XYZ file of C-alpha atoms in Angstrom:
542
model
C 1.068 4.476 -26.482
C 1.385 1.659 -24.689
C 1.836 2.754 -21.500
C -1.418 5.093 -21.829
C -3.423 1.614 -22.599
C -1.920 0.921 -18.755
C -3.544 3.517 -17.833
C -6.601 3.930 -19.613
C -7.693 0.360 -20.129
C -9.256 -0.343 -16.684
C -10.976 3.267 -16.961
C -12.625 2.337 -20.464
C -13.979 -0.954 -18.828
C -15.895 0.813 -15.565
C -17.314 2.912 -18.391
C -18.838 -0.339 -20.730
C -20.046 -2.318 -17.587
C -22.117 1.162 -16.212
C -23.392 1.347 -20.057
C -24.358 -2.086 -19.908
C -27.086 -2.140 -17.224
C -28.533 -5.787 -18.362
C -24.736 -7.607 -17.642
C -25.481 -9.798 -15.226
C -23.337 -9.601 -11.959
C -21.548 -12.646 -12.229
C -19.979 -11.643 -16.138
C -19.425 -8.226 -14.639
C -17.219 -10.023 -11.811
C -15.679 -11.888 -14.233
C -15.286 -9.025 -17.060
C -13.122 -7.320 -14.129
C -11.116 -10.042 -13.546
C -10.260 -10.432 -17.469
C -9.455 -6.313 -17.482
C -7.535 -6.559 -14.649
C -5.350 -9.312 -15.391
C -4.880 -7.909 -19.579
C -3.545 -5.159 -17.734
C -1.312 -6.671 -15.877
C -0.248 -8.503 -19.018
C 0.984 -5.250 -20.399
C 2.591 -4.457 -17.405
C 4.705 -7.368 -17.825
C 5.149 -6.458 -21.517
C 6.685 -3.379 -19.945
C 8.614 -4.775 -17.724
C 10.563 -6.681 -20.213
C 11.186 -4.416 -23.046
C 11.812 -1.696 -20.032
C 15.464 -1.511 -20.740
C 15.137 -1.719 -24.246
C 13.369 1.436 -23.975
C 16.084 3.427 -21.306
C 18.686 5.465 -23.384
C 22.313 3.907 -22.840
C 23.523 4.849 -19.223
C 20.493 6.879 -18.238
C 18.989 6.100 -14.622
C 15.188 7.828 -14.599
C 13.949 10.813 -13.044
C 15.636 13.101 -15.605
C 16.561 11.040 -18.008
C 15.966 7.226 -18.938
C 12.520 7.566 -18.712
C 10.993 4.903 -20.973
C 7.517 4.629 -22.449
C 7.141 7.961 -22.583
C 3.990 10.366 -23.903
C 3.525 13.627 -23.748
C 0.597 15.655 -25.002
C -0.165 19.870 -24.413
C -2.871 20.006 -21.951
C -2.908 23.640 -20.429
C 0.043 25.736 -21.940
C -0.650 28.272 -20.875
C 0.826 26.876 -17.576
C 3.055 24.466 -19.429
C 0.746 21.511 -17.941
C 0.583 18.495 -19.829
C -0.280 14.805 -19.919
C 2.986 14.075 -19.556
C 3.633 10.470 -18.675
C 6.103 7.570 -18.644
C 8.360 4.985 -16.183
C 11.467 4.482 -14.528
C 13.114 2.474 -11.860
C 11.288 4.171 -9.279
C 7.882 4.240 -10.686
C 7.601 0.397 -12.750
C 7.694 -1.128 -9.823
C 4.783 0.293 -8.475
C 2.981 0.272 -11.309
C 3.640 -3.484 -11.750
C 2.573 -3.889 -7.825
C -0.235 -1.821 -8.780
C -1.600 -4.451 -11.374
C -0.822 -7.711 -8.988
C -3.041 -6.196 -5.968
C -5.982 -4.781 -8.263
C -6.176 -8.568 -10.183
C -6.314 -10.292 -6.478
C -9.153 -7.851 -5.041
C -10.968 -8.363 -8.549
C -10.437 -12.746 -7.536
C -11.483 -11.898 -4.449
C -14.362 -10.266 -5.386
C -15.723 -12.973 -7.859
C -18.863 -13.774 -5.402
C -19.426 -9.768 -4.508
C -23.670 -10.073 -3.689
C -23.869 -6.190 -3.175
C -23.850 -4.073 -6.551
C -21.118 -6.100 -8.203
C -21.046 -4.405 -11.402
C -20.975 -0.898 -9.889
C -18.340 -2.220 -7.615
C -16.562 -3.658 -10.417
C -16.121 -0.486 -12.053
C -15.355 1.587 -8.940
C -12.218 -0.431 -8.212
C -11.623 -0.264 -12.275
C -11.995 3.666 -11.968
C -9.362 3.193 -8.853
C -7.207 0.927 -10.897
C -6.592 4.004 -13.620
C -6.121 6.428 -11.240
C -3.423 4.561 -8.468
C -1.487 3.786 -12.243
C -1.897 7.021 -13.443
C -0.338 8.401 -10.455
C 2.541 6.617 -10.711
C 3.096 7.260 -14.288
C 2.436 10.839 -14.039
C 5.479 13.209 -14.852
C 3.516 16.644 -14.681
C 2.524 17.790 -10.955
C -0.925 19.164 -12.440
C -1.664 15.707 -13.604
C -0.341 13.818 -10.872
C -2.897 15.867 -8.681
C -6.027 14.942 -10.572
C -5.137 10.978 -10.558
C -4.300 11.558 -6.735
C -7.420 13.321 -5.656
C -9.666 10.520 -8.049
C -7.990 7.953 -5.838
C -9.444 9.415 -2.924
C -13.009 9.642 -4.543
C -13.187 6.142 -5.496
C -11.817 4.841 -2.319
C -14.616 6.977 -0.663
C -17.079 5.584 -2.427
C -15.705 1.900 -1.777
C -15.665 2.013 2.199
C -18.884 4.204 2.167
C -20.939 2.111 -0.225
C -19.549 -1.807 0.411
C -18.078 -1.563 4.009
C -19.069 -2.351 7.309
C -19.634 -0.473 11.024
C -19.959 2.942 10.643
C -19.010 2.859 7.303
C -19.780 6.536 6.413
C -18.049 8.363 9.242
C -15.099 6.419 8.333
C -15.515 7.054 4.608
C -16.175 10.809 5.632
C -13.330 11.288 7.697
C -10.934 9.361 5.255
C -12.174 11.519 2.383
C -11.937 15.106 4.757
C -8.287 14.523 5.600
C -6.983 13.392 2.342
C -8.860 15.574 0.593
C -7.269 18.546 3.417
C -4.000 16.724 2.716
C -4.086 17.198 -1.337
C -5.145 20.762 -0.758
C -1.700 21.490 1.236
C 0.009 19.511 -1.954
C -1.828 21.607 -4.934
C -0.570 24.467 -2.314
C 3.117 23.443 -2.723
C 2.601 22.404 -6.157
C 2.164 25.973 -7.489
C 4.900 27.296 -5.311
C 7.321 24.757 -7.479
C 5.569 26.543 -10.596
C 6.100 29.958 -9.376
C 9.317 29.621 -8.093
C 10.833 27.887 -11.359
C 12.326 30.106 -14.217
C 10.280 28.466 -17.116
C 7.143 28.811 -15.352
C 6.299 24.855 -15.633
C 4.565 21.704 -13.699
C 6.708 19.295 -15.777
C 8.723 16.854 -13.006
C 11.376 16.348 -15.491
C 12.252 19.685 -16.138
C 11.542 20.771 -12.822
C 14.249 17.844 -10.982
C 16.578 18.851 -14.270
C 16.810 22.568 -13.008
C 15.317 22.730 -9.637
C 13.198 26.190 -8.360
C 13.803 28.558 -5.693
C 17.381 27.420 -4.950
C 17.881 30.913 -3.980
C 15.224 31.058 -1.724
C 15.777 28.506 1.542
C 12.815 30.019 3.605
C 10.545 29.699 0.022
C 11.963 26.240 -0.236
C 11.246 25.411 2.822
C 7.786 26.337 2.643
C 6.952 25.175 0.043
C 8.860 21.423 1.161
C 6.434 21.823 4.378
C 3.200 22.454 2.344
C 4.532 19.212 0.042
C 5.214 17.222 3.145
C 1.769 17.870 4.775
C -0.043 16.697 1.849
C 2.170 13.367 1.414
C 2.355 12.957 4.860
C -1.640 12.525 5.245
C -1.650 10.416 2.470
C 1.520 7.834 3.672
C 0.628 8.094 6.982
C 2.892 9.244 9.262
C 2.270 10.871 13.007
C 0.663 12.906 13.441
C -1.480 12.651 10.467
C -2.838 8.867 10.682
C -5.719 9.190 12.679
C -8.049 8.474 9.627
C -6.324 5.177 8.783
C -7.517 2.570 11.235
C -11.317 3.596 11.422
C -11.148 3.672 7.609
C -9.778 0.052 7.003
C -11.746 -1.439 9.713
C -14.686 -0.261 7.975
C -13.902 -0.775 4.606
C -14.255 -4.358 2.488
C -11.555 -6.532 2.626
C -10.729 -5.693 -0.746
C -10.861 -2.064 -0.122
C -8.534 -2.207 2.810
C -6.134 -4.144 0.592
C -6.091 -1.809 -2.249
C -5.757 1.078 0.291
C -2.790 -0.340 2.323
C -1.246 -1.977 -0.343
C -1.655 0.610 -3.505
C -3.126 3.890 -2.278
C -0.270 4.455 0.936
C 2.584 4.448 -1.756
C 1.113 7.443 -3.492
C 2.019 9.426 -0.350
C 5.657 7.841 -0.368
C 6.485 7.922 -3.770
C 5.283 11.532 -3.938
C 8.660 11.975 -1.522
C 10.663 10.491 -4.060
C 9.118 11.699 -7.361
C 8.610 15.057 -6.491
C 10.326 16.342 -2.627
C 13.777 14.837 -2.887
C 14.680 15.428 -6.652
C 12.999 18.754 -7.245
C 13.817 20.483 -3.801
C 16.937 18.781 -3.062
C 18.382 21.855 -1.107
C 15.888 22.371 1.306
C 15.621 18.372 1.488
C 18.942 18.078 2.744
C 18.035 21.362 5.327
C 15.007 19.562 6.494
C 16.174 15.365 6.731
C 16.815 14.913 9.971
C 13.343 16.185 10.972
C 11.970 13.361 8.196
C 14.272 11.195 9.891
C 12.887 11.945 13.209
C 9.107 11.605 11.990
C 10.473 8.308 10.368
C 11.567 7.218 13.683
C 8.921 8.313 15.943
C 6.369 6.483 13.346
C 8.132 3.136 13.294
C 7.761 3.139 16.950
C 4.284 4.713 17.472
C 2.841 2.228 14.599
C 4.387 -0.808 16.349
C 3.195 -0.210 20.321
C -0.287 1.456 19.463
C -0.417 -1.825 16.988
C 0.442 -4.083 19.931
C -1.840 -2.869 22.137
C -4.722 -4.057 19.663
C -8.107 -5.948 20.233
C -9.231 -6.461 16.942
C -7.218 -7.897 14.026
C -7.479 -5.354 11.622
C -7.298 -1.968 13.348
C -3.720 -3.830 14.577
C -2.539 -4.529 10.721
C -3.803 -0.932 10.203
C -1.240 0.147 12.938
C 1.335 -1.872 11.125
C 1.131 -0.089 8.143
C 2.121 3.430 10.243
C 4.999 1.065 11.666
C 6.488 0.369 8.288
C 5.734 3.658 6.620
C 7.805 4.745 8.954
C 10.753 2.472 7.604
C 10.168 4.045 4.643
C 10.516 7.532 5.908
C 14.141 6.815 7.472
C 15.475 5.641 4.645
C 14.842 8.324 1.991
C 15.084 10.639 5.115
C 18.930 9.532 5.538
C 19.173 9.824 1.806
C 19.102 13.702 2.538
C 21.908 13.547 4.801
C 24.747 14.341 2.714
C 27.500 15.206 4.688
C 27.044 12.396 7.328
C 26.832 9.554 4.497
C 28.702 8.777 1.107
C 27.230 8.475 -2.227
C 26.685 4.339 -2.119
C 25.229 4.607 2.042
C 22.581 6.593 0.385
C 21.869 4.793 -2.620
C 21.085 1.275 -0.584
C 18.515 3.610 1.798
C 16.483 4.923 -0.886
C 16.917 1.264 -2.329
C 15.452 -0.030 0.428
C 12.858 2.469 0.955
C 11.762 1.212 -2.549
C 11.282 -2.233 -1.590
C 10.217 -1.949 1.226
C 7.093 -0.002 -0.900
C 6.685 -3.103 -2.492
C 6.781 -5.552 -0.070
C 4.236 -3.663 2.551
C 2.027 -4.014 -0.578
C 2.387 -7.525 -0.969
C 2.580 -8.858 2.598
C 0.015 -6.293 4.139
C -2.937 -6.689 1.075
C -2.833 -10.394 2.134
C -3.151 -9.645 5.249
C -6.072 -7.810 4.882
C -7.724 -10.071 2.637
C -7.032 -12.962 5.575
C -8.678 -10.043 7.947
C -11.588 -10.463 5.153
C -11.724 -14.570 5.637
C -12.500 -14.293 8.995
C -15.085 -11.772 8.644
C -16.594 -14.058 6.093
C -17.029 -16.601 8.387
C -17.867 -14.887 11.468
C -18.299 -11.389 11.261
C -15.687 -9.731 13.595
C -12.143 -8.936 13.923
C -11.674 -9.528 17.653
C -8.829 -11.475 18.760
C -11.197 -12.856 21.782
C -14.051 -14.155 19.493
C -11.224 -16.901 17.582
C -8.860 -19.257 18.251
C -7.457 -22.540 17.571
C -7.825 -21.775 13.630
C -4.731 -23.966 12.747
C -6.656 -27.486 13.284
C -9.640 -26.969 11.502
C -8.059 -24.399 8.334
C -4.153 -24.826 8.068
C -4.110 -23.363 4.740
C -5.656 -20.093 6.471
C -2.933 -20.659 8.970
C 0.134 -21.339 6.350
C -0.472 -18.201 4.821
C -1.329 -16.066 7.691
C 2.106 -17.224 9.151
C 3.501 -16.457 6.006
C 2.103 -13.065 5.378
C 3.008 -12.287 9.272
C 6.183 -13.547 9.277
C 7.127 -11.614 6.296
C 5.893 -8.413 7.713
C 7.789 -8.893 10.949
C 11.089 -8.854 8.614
C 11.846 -12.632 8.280
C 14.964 -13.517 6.214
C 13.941 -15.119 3.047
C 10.796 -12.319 2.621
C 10.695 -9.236 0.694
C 10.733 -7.430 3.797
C 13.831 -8.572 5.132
C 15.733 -6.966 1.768
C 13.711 -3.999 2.315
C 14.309 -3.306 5.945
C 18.440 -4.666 5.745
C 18.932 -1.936 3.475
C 17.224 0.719 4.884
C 19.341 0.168 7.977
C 22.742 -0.527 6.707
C 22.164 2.526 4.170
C 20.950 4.866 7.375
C 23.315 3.906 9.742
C 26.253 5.940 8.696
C 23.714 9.186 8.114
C 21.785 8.788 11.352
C 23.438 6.100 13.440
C 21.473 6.926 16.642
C 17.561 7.169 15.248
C 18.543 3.745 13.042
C 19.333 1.898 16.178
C 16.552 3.385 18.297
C 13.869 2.393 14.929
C 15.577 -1.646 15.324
C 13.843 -1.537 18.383
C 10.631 -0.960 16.246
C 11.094 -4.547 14.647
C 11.268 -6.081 18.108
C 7.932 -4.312 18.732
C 6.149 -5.669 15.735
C 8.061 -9.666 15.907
C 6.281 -9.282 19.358
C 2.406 -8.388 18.136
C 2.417 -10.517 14.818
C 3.243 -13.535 17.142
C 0.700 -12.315 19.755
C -1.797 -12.502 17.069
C -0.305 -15.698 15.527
C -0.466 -17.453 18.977
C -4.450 -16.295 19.590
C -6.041 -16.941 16.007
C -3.624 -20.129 15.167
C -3.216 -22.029 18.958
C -5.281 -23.200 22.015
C -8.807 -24.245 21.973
C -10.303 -23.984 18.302
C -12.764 -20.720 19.153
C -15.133 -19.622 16.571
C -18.219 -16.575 16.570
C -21.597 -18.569 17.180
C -23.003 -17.416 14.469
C -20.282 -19.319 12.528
C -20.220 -21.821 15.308
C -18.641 -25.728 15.750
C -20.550 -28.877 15.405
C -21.552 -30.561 18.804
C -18.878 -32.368 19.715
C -18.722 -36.267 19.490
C -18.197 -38.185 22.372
C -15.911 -41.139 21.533
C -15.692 -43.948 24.252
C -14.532 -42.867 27.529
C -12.612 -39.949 25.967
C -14.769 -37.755 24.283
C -14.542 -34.506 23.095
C -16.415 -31.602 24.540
C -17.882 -28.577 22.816
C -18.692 -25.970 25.471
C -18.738 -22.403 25.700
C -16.437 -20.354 25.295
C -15.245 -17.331 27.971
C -17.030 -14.725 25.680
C -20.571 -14.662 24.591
C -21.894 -15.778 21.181
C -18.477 -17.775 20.939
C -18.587 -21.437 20.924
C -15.574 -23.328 21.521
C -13.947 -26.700 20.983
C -11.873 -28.941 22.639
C -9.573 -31.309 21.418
C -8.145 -34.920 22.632
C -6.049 -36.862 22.025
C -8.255 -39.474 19.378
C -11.496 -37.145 19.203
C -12.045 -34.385 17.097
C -15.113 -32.112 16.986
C -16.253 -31.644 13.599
C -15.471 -27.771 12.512
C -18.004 -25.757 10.319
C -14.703 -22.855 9.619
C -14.215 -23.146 6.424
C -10.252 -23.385 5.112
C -9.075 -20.820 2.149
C -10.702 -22.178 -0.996
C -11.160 -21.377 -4.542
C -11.062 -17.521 -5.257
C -9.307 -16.884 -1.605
C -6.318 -19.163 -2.656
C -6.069 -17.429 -5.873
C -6.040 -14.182 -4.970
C -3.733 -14.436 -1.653
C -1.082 -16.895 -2.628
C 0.339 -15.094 -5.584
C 1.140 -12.040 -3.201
C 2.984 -14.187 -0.517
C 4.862 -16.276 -3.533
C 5.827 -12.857 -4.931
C 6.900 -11.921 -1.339
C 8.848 -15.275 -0.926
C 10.453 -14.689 -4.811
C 11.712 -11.359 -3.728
C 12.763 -12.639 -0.391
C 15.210 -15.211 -2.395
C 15.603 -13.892 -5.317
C 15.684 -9.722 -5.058
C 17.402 -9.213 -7.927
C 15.341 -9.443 -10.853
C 13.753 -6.153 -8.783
C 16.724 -4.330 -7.748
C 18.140 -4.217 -11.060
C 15.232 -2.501 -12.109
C 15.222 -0.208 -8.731
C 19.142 0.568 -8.389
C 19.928 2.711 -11.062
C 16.996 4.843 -10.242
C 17.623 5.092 -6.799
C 21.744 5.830 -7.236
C 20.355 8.776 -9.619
C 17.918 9.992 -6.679
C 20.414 10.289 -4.065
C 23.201 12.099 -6.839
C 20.220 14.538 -7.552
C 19.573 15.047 -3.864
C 23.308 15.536 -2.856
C 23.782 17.892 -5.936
């Protein structure tokens, strides 16, 4: 019961604050943020008595599944609302609830529709949650295709530039994409012996074992769908028009929450319930792995705008992803344990591009605040007159570029010392890949953060002050509409850039202390992740 209140409590609260048309917009911001973080409470709750809940010695995916419901739905397909969580789903879930209670912070002084936009990203909350708790393929469809109807409506409704095309073409290829998954999902049902969508009962006895070219067909139809949704190359062309478009909060609950469904649809559903034809087909997930990592990074790097280059990022680390549960398919170039730390690391690394890249994207959303573009050559200098913007931008990049003491670091470490054995060549070539993105996240550090403090004219700097002999000029800057600011030694120009405050503070600095918490101290996670992911790759090398 409990875990369905996860699920359906953010649901129940879109649904009072669109039958309560005289709420004003500022208790429907803050009736969000109160859902959001009760959720998130419960979540917790979950997270403790978790392994209370796990029979003795049971890792998830067939068995130790804790919290779990299940109620008939459609038998006569044996579809049900069939839900619970394991090692490889609370994580997620508990992710989930952190990023959803930041953009509902964030979102405190939302002018535009706030209480429809309140229950939008409620609606979104239920169905990201529900995705991750599902355990029946039919219901894991429906909560995956809401999550691209709300997310439509978010960019389309509350985003920016061509807001609709990018809405449109982020709704026609995810929508394409789930179409190629409903596809695959009713060859699993056809080719299974007891006729069933159940996830449990299809990883327990797995279909069309028999059958490699069916398998294989049905893996590629699977694949397709997820593959849209992650994204990998070639399927990511819808990802950086739709977050540049999209509200900062949007683009953080779409990198940080909505991008997982496509990778933990690989290890839910692909790996565990076609485990034959996943060991057939690895190295070609491998491959796409690898050639992701690297396409992400340089297309990222060559970037002139801010947030279509964090967009790029997330293709880059995706990627990372990809190898690892890739090389967890690899079974006779890589032992039992090799395998276990990849899919590990895959994991986390799922968890830490969520944390580090939805505060990114909500720093992408200061600076649009305060000037209204993402260009690298409208800023500069940002460290002098907002160092808290600066601390946490260095922070959030610094993690993403795989710094020791950040999530990422444990994420990516594994993922290469668990592929190495299974796929020594494509590991080494995606290392390269980190180089790559080290070298654009201190590009962009070194043209927002140093030099001349550089800020849109419609934001704009003070006049400068002339003090004494040594004044301070304020003079324009190479690019029109930009006003710039120079510093000396003794004079300072007044700046009108604001620093994080308030709401912004709240809502980015618990991701990057969560970030720096797993960074130091991963284990409170990968106790919860290990068993889970040592079942996976037993299931896959079965």
């Amino acid at each position: 019961m409990l875990l369905s209140i996860v699920i359906l409590l953010p649901v129940v609260a879109a649904g009072v604050l669109l039958a309560v048309p005289g709420l004003p917009d500022r208790a429907a911001s803050w009736f969000w943020v109160a859902v959001a973080a009760l959720d998130l409470a419960l979540i917790v709750g979950m997270w403790i008595g978790f392994a209370s809940q796990r029979t003795a010695g049971a890792a998830g995916i067939v068995d130790g599944i804790a919290y779990q419901e299940k109620i008939r739905w459609i038998p006569t397909v044996d579809a049900s609302y069939h839900v619970g969580v394991d090692g490889l789903s609370l994580p997620l879930i508990a992710m989930t609830g952190v990023l959803f209670l930041a953009a509902a912070i964030w979102s405190l002084r939302e002018k535009q529709r706030p209480r429809t936009y309140a229950a939008l990203f409620l609606f979104l909350q239920t169905a990201s949650i529900g995705t991750f708790a599902s355990l029946d393929l039919i219901l894991f469809f429906v909560f995956f295709d809401l999550t691209i109807v709300g997310m439509y409506f978010v960019i389309a409704g509350w985003g920016h530039g061509n807001r609709r095309r990018s809405a449109l073409k982020f709704f026609i290829y995810t929508f394409v994409g789930s179409l190629a998954l409903l596809v695959g999902f009713i060859g699993l049902f056809l080719g299974s012996e007891t006729r069933t969508f159940d996830m449990v009962a299809l990883a327990a006895d797995p279909p069309l074992t028999d059958s490699p070219v069916a398998a294989g067909l049905v893996l590629l139809a699977i694949c397709v769908g997820l593959a849209v949704k992650t994204p990998l190359f070639p399927f990511h062309t819808w990802l950086p028009d739709a977050h540049t478009d999209a509200p900062a909060a949007g683009s953080a609950i779409l990198a940080g929450v909505l991008l997982k469904l496509g990778t933990y649809g690989f290890v839910r559903i692909a790996m565990p319930i076609l485990p034959d034809a996943w060991q057939r087909w690895a190295m070609v997930i491998v491959i796409a792995g690898v050639v992701s990592v690297l396409w992400g990074a340089f297309t990222a790097l060559a970037q002139t705008d801010l947030k279509r280059m964090i967009a790029y990022t997330s293709v880059n680390h995706m990627g990372y992803i990809m190898l690892g549960l890739g090389a967890a398919g690899l079974v006779s170039q890589a032992d039992d344990q090799a395998r276990t730390i990849a899919v590990t690391g895959a994991m986390v690394q799922m968890v830490s591009h969520g944390l580090l890249t939805g505060a990114l994207f909500l720093l992408t959303g200061v600076l649009f605040n305060r000037g209204g573009t993402y260009a690298f050559n409208r800023w500069g200098g940002l460290a002098w007159p907002a160092p808290i913007f600066a601390a946490a931008f260095g922070v959030a990049a610094f993690g993403s570029l795989g710094l020791p003491g950040l999530s990422a670091f444990i994420a990516e470490f594994q993922i290469f010392t668990g592929a190495l054995q299974a796929a020594p060549i494509a590991t080494v070539i995606a290392v390269t890949g980190i180089v790559v993105t080290a070298g654009l996240f201190l590009v962009a550090l070194q043209r927002l953060l140093t030099g001349d403090t550089k800020v849109p004219e419609a934001t704009g700097l003070a006049s400068a002050r002339s003090h004494g002999g040594g004044g301070s000029a304020a003079r324009g800057g190479g690019t029109r509409g930009v006003k710039t600011t120079t510093r000396n030694d003794g004079a300072r120009a007044p700046a009108v850039f604001k620093d994080l405050h308030g709401r912004e503070l709240t809502s980015i600095l618990p991701l990057l202390i969560l970030s720096v918490a797993i960074g130091l101290f991963p284990r409170a996670l990968l106790d919860i992740i290990e068993p889970a992911a040592a079942a996976l790759a037993s299931l896959v090398g079965r």
